[in-house]
GROMACS .gro file of C-alpha atoms in nm:
model
  293
    1UNK     CA    1   0.131  -6.031  18.274
    2UNK     CA    2   0.500  -5.945  18.232
    3UNK     CA    3   0.534  -6.209  17.959
    4UNK     CA    4   0.232  -6.073  17.775
    5UNK     CA    5   0.361  -5.717  17.809
    6UNK     CA    6   0.699  -5.823  17.670
    7UNK     CA    7   0.543  -5.998  17.371
    8UNK     CA    8   0.306  -5.713  17.295
    9UNK     CA    9   0.586  -5.459  17.312
   10UNK     CA   10   0.759  -5.626  17.015
   11UNK     CA   11   0.451  -5.648  16.788
   12UNK     CA   12   0.354  -5.379  16.540
   13UNK     CA   13   0.037  -5.539  16.400
   14UNK     CA   14  -0.243  -5.711  16.593
   15UNK     CA   15  -0.519  -5.917  16.431
   16UNK     CA   16  -0.846  -5.967  16.616
   17UNK     CA   17  -1.220  -5.963  16.575
   18UNK     CA   18  -1.388  -5.633  16.656
   19UNK     CA   19  -1.536  -5.776  16.976
   20UNK     CA   20  -1.215  -5.959  17.064
   21UNK     CA   21  -1.014  -5.638  17.045
   22UNK     CA   22  -1.189  -5.521  17.360
   23UNK     CA   23  -1.284  -5.849  17.528
   24UNK     CA   24  -0.938  -6.005  17.538
   25UNK     CA   25  -0.742  -5.958  17.859
   26UNK     CA   26  -0.424  -5.954  17.653
   27UNK     CA   27  -0.540  -5.693  17.401
   28UNK     CA   28  -0.684  -5.478  17.679
   29UNK     CA   29  -0.322  -5.394  17.757
   30UNK     CA   30  -0.276  -5.233  17.414
   31UNK     CA   31  -0.407  -4.920  17.241
   32UNK     CA   32  -0.451  -4.914  16.864
   33UNK     CA   33  -0.364  -4.573  16.712
   34UNK     CA   34  -0.440  -4.708  16.361
   35UNK     CA   35  -0.741  -4.935  16.306
   36UNK     CA   36  -0.829  -5.122  15.985
   37UNK     CA   37  -1.178  -5.270  16.023
   38UNK     CA   38  -1.252  -5.526  15.752
   39UNK     CA   39  -1.609  -5.639  15.666
   40UNK     CA   40  -1.723  -5.323  15.845
   41UNK     CA   41  -2.062  -5.332  15.672
   42UNK     CA   42  -2.137  -5.655  15.860
   43UNK     CA   43  -2.074  -5.499  16.203
   44UNK     CA   44  -2.338  -5.327  16.409
   45UNK     CA   45  -2.242  -4.975  16.511
   46UNK     CA   46  -2.169  -5.066  16.877
   47UNK     CA   47  -1.941  -5.350  16.764
   48UNK     CA   48  -1.757  -5.118  16.524
   49UNK     CA   49  -1.690  -4.876  16.808
   50UNK     CA   50  -1.507  -5.132  17.025
   51UNK     CA   51  -1.168  -5.116  16.844
   52UNK     CA   52  -1.213  -4.743  16.780
   53UNK     CA   53  -1.240  -4.671  17.153
   54UNK     CA   54  -0.885  -4.794  17.217
   55UNK     CA   55  -0.690  -4.483  17.132
   56UNK     CA   56  -0.766  -4.476  16.759
   57UNK     CA   57  -0.624  -4.170  16.584
   58UNK     CA   58  -0.689  -4.300  16.234
   59UNK     CA   59  -0.949  -4.555  16.124
   60UNK     CA   60  -1.017  -4.714  15.786
   61UNK     CA   61  -1.344  -4.902  15.746
   62UNK     CA   62  -1.354  -5.152  15.461
   63UNK     CA   63  -1.669  -5.326  15.341
   64UNK     CA   64  -1.960  -5.351  15.101
   65UNK     CA   65  -2.295  -5.221  15.223
   66UNK     CA   66  -2.459  -5.370  14.914
   67UNK     CA   67  -2.399  -5.717  15.056
   68UNK     CA   68  -2.510  -5.888  15.376
   69UNK     CA   69  -2.544  -5.665  15.684
   70UNK     CA   70  -2.507  -5.759  16.049
   71UNK     CA   71  -2.768  -6.002  16.179
   72UNK     CA   72  -3.006  -5.815  16.413
   73UNK     CA   73  -3.315  -6.015  16.510
   74UNK     CA   74  -3.454  -5.784  16.778
   75UNK     CA   75  -3.748  -5.578  16.647
   76UNK     CA   76  -3.675  -5.310  16.905
   77UNK     CA   77  -3.313  -5.288  16.797
   78UNK     CA   78  -3.416  -5.263  16.431
   79UNK     CA   79  -3.660  -4.982  16.516
   80UNK     CA   80  -3.364  -4.796  16.663
   81UNK     CA   81  -3.169  -4.869  16.340
   82UNK     CA   82  -2.903  -5.078  16.512
   83UNK     CA   83  -2.902  -5.300  16.202
   84UNK     CA   84  -2.741  -5.009  16.011
   85UNK     CA   85  -2.364  -5.032  16.032
   86UNK     CA   86  -2.139  -4.740  16.117
   87UNK     CA   87  -1.987  -4.797  15.772
   88UNK     CA   88  -2.321  -4.745  15.596
   89UNK     CA   89  -2.424  -4.452  15.813
   90UNK     CA   90  -2.100  -4.265  15.743
   91UNK     CA   91  -2.139  -4.330  15.370
   92UNK     CA   92  -2.496  -4.200  15.375
   93UNK     CA   93  -2.404  -3.890  15.573
   94UNK     CA   94  -2.112  -3.799  15.348
   95UNK     CA   95  -1.919  -3.664  15.647
   96UNK     CA   96  -1.604  -3.865  15.575
   97UNK     CA   97  -1.406  -3.927  15.258
   98UNK     CA   98  -1.484  -4.256  15.089
   99UNK     CA   99  -1.321  -4.445  14.803
  100UNK     CA  100  -1.486  -4.705  14.582
  101UNK     CA  101  -1.264  -4.994  14.473
  102UNK     CA  102  -1.431  -5.015  14.136
  103UNK     CA  103  -1.241  -5.293  13.958
  104UNK     CA  104  -1.354  -5.650  14.016
  105UNK     CA  105  -1.112  -5.934  13.946
  106UNK     CA  106  -1.329  -6.236  14.028
  107UNK     CA  107  -1.602  -6.276  13.769
  108UNK     CA  108  -1.623  -6.296  13.395
  109UNK     CA  109  -1.797  -5.985  13.255
  110UNK     CA  110  -2.103  -6.192  13.161
  111UNK     CA  111  -2.145  -6.284  13.530
  112UNK     CA  112  -2.076  -5.940  13.673
  113UNK     CA  113  -2.302  -5.757  13.429
  114UNK     CA  114  -2.634  -5.807  13.611
  115UNK     CA  115  -2.507  -5.741  13.967
  116UNK     CA  116  -2.316  -5.436  13.841
  117UNK     CA  117  -2.623  -5.284  13.678
  118UNK     CA  118  -2.874  -5.390  13.944
  119UNK     CA  119  -2.684  -5.331  14.269
  120UNK     CA  120  -2.392  -5.098  14.189
  121UNK     CA  121  -2.553  -4.869  13.930
  122UNK     CA  122  -2.291  -4.963  13.673
  123UNK     CA  123  -2.002  -4.829  13.882
  124UNK     CA  124  -1.788  -5.145  13.864
  125UNK     CA  125  -1.529  -5.227  13.598
  126UNK     CA  126  -1.408  -5.569  13.492
  127UNK     CA  127  -1.034  -5.627  13.508
  128UNK     CA  128  -0.882  -5.663  13.162
  129UNK     CA  129  -0.764  -6.018  13.238
  130UNK     CA  130  -1.128  -6.128  13.247
  131UNK     CA  131  -1.193  -5.968  12.911
  132UNK     CA  132  -0.946  -6.197  12.738
  133UNK     CA  133  -0.618  -6.053  12.856
  134UNK     CA  134  -0.351  -6.257  13.029
  135UNK     CA  135  -0.464  -6.620  13.000
  136UNK     CA  136  -0.812  -6.620  13.151
  137UNK     CA  137  -0.937  -6.964  13.256
  138UNK     CA  138  -1.172  -7.125  13.009
  139UNK     CA  139  -1.543  -7.115  13.078
  140UNK     CA  140  -1.692  -7.464  13.131
  141UNK     CA  141  -1.900  -7.601  12.846
  142UNK     CA  142  -2.205  -7.819  12.798
  143UNK     CA  143  -2.243  -7.985  12.457
  144UNK     CA  144  -1.940  -7.786  12.344
  145UNK     CA  145  -2.092  -7.445  12.419
  146UNK     CA  146  -1.954  -7.214  12.693
  147UNK     CA  147  -2.209  -7.082  12.939
  148UNK     CA  148  -2.082  -6.818  13.183
  149UNK     CA  149  -2.442  -6.759  13.298
  150UNK     CA  150  -2.738  -6.993  13.255
  151UNK     CA  151  -3.077  -7.071  13.404
  152UNK     CA  152  -3.207  -7.426  13.445
  153UNK     CA  153  -3.584  -7.437  13.488
  154UNK     CA  154  -3.800  -7.694  13.662
  155UNK     CA  155  -4.147  -7.720  13.815
  156UNK     CA  156  -4.074  -7.936  14.119
  157UNK     CA  157  -4.273  -7.802  14.418
  158UNK     CA  158  -4.114  -7.665  14.733
  159UNK     CA  159  -4.195  -7.811  15.074
  160UNK     CA  160  -4.158  -7.693  15.432
  161UNK     CA  161  -3.912  -7.849  15.673
  162UNK     CA  162  -3.940  -7.726  16.031
  163UNK     CA  163  -3.894  -7.351  15.995
  164UNK     CA  164  -3.718  -7.365  15.659
  165UNK     CA  165  -3.788  -7.477  15.301
  166UNK     CA  166  -3.647  -7.737  15.066
  167UNK     CA  167  -3.706  -7.872  14.717
  168UNK     CA  168  -3.626  -8.239  14.664
  169UNK     CA  169  -3.672  -8.231  14.288
  170UNK     CA  170  -3.434  -7.938  14.262
  171UNK     CA  171  -3.181  -8.123  14.477
  172UNK     CA  172  -3.183  -8.419  14.235
  173UNK     CA  173  -3.151  -8.179  13.942
  174UNK     CA  174  -2.840  -8.025  14.100
  175UNK     CA  175  -2.678  -8.368  14.110
  176UNK     CA  176  -2.753  -8.417  13.741
  177UNK     CA  177  -2.604  -8.077  13.653
  178UNK     CA  178  -2.286  -8.153  13.851
  179UNK     CA  179  -2.254  -8.484  13.664
  180UNK     CA  180  -2.301  -8.315  13.325
  181UNK     CA  181  -2.040  -8.053  13.413
  182UNK     CA  182  -1.780  -8.308  13.518
  183UNK     CA  183  -1.851  -8.528  13.215
  184UNK     CA  184  -1.818  -8.240  12.968
  185UNK     CA  185  -1.514  -8.069  13.124
  186UNK     CA  186  -1.213  -8.293  13.199
  187UNK     CA  187  -1.021  -8.000  13.349
  188UNK     CA  188  -1.300  -7.928  13.599
  189UNK     CA  189  -1.273  -8.100  13.938
  190UNK     CA  190  -1.549  -8.140  14.193
  191UNK     CA  191  -1.382  -7.906  14.442
  192UNK     CA  192  -1.413  -7.627  14.180
  193UNK     CA  193  -1.792  -7.645  14.218
  194UNK     CA  194  -1.998  -7.476  14.486
  195UNK     CA  195  -2.372  -7.511  14.547
  196UNK     CA  196  -2.541  -7.238  14.750
  197UNK     CA  197  -2.897  -7.183  14.865
  198UNK     CA  198  -3.070  -6.917  15.075
  199UNK     CA  199  -3.245  -7.192  15.275
  200UNK     CA  200  -3.073  -7.396  15.546
  201UNK     CA  201  -3.297  -7.701  15.497
  202UNK     CA  202  -3.209  -7.715  15.127
  203UNK     CA  203  -2.841  -7.675  15.205
  204UNK     CA  204  -2.858  -7.972  15.445
  205UNK     CA  205  -3.055  -8.185  15.195
  206UNK     CA  206  -2.812  -8.120  14.910
  207UNK     CA  207  -2.507  -8.154  15.133
  208UNK     CA  208  -2.624  -8.491  15.262
  209UNK     CA  209  -2.692  -8.608  14.906
  210UNK     CA  210  -2.327  -8.552  14.818
  211UNK     CA  211  -2.161  -8.653  15.145
  212UNK     CA  212  -2.365  -8.975  15.187
  213UNK     CA  213  -2.262  -9.123  14.854
  214UNK     CA  214  -2.611  -9.087  14.704
  215UNK     CA  215  -2.486  -8.845  14.436
  216UNK     CA  216  -2.185  -9.066  14.357
  217UNK     CA  217  -2.412  -9.368  14.309
  218UNK     CA  218  -2.649  -9.174  14.081
  219UNK     CA  219  -2.360  -9.055  13.865
  220UNK     CA  220  -2.188  -9.394  13.846
  221UNK     CA  221  -2.306  -9.465  13.493
  222UNK     CA  222  -2.216  -9.117  13.364
  223UNK     CA  223  -1.868  -9.080  13.516
  224UNK     CA  224  -1.577  -9.313  13.573
  225UNK     CA  225  -1.561  -9.451  13.931
  226UNK     CA  226  -1.296  -9.209  14.061
  227UNK     CA  227  -1.470  -8.906  13.912
  228UNK     CA  228  -1.808  -9.017  14.047
  229UNK     CA  229  -1.660  -9.070  14.392
  230UNK     CA  230  -1.499  -8.726  14.385
  231UNK     CA  231  -1.834  -8.543  14.395
  232UNK     CA  232  -1.815  -8.556  14.774
  233UNK     CA  233  -1.574  -8.262  14.726
  234UNK     CA  234  -1.850  -8.037  14.590
  235UNK     CA  235  -1.895  -7.765  14.852
  236UNK     CA  236  -2.251  -7.694  14.966
  237UNK     CA  237  -2.341  -7.398  15.186
  238UNK     CA  238  -2.597  -7.128  15.248
  239UNK     CA  239  -2.564  -6.795  15.069
  240UNK     CA  240  -2.478  -6.632  15.401
  241UNK     CA  241  -2.209  -6.892  15.468
  242UNK     CA  242  -2.050  -6.823  15.129
  243UNK     CA  243  -2.007  -6.445  15.169
  244UNK     CA  244  -1.643  -6.359  15.098
  245UNK     CA  245  -1.592  -6.693  14.920
  246UNK     CA  246  -1.570  -6.790  14.554
  247UNK     CA  247  -1.568  -7.097  14.331
  248UNK     CA  248  -1.491  -7.152  13.967
  249UNK     CA  249  -1.848  -7.276  13.911
  250UNK     CA  250  -2.145  -7.190  14.134
  251UNK     CA  251  -2.492  -7.344  14.124
  252UNK     CA  252  -2.758  -7.131  14.294
  253UNK     CA  253  -3.045  -7.341  14.429
  254UNK     CA  254  -3.337  -7.098  14.459
  255UNK     CA  255  -3.580  -7.357  14.612
  256UNK     CA  256  -3.897  -7.148  14.573
  257UNK     CA  257  -4.159  -7.308  14.350
  258UNK     CA  258  -4.520  -7.208  14.416
  259UNK     CA  259  -4.821  -7.066  14.234
  260UNK     CA  260  -4.833  -6.752  14.448
  261UNK     CA  261  -4.498  -6.618  14.330
  262UNK     CA  262  -4.359  -6.600  14.686
  263UNK     CA  263  -3.980  -6.585  14.671
  264UNK     CA  264  -3.890  -6.526  15.037
  265UNK     CA  265  -3.520  -6.469  15.099
  266UNK     CA  266  -3.463  -6.405  14.728
  267UNK     CA  267  -3.646  -6.075  14.771
  268UNK     CA  268  -3.353  -5.950  14.981
  269UNK     CA  269  -3.132  -5.759  14.735
  270UNK     CA  270  -2.824  -5.786  14.956
  271UNK     CA  271  -2.852  -6.164  14.986
  272UNK     CA  272  -2.923  -6.195  14.613
  273UNK     CA  273  -2.615  -5.983  14.537
  274UNK     CA  274  -2.397  -6.220  14.739
  275UNK     CA  275  -2.551  -6.523  14.570
  276UNK     CA  276  -2.488  -6.392  14.218
  277UNK     CA  277  -2.128  -6.282  14.275
  278UNK     CA  278  -1.956  -6.598  14.404
  279UNK     CA  279  -1.872  -6.756  14.065
  280UNK     CA  280  -1.553  -6.692  13.867
  281UNK     CA  281  -1.621  -6.874  13.538
  282UNK     CA  282  -1.979  -7.002  13.541
  283UNK     CA  283  -2.300  -6.927  13.730
  284UNK     CA  284  -2.598  -7.162  13.698
  285UNK     CA  285  -2.926  -7.053  13.856
  286UNK     CA  286  -3.170  -7.339  13.916
  287UNK     CA  287  -3.536  -7.267  13.984
  288UNK     CA  288  -3.899  -7.238  13.883
  289UNK     CA  289  -3.914  -6.969  13.616
  290UNK     CA  290  -4.283  -6.891  13.673
  291UNK     CA  291  -4.236  -6.839  14.048
  292UNK     CA  292  -3.921  -6.632  14.013
  293UNK     CA  293  -4.052  -6.418  13.729
   0.00000   0.00000   0.00000
């Protein structure tokens, strides 16, 4: 205890999770007069209060309530609005001063345009560097044409897998697209590419296709051996797992392909916002146009 007290006495800044700030025996010995709570829109209100109950005299909550909220599965808790973060509730009430960081530095304007209009009511601005200022990175090309945003259509049917969904035809199409990208863009490396999907089963299917060597074998005739082997570096994850992340090129695997027009997770505006805002230079949405329309 004396050693901990000595170490803590010399520190000015402490980094911890919101829960860890109150659950740690070490941090229980410290009060925090100034609290900066990052990703506050993803915290339930009780979780947000943990660091604030330790002597906070000033608190700054940082987050985006237009993106994924905290995961609350209890129907009773949702009825009591525990899925609404303290961050969002304070914004809605207007009882505290708030500031919008309105300049985005990640995406090309062609990528940010739809999310800006659809989710942020046009409040965001694109940094000048992305409008052709100080040496922006080049947008990848196919057949010599740049494509910051594109849609690749198919009609391969979806299928259920346990309690999730997948689309095998779409998974094979993703491999083809990755091969075309790497063949057409020598400066693009596999680790620059991310593939995301709202469905866990699809994420596992696509991830296994790349990690097992199946994708490398399929692309062996299109790419040289080293480039074909490198596709194991393509990162595959769920949309939720990619929040806060970015890649130069992102492929969005939508999965849904049915006659009823059921789109499932894609109907969640917050999840869709995350999915459409991970790419820096190129976003490729892959799906069944008739279902998604």
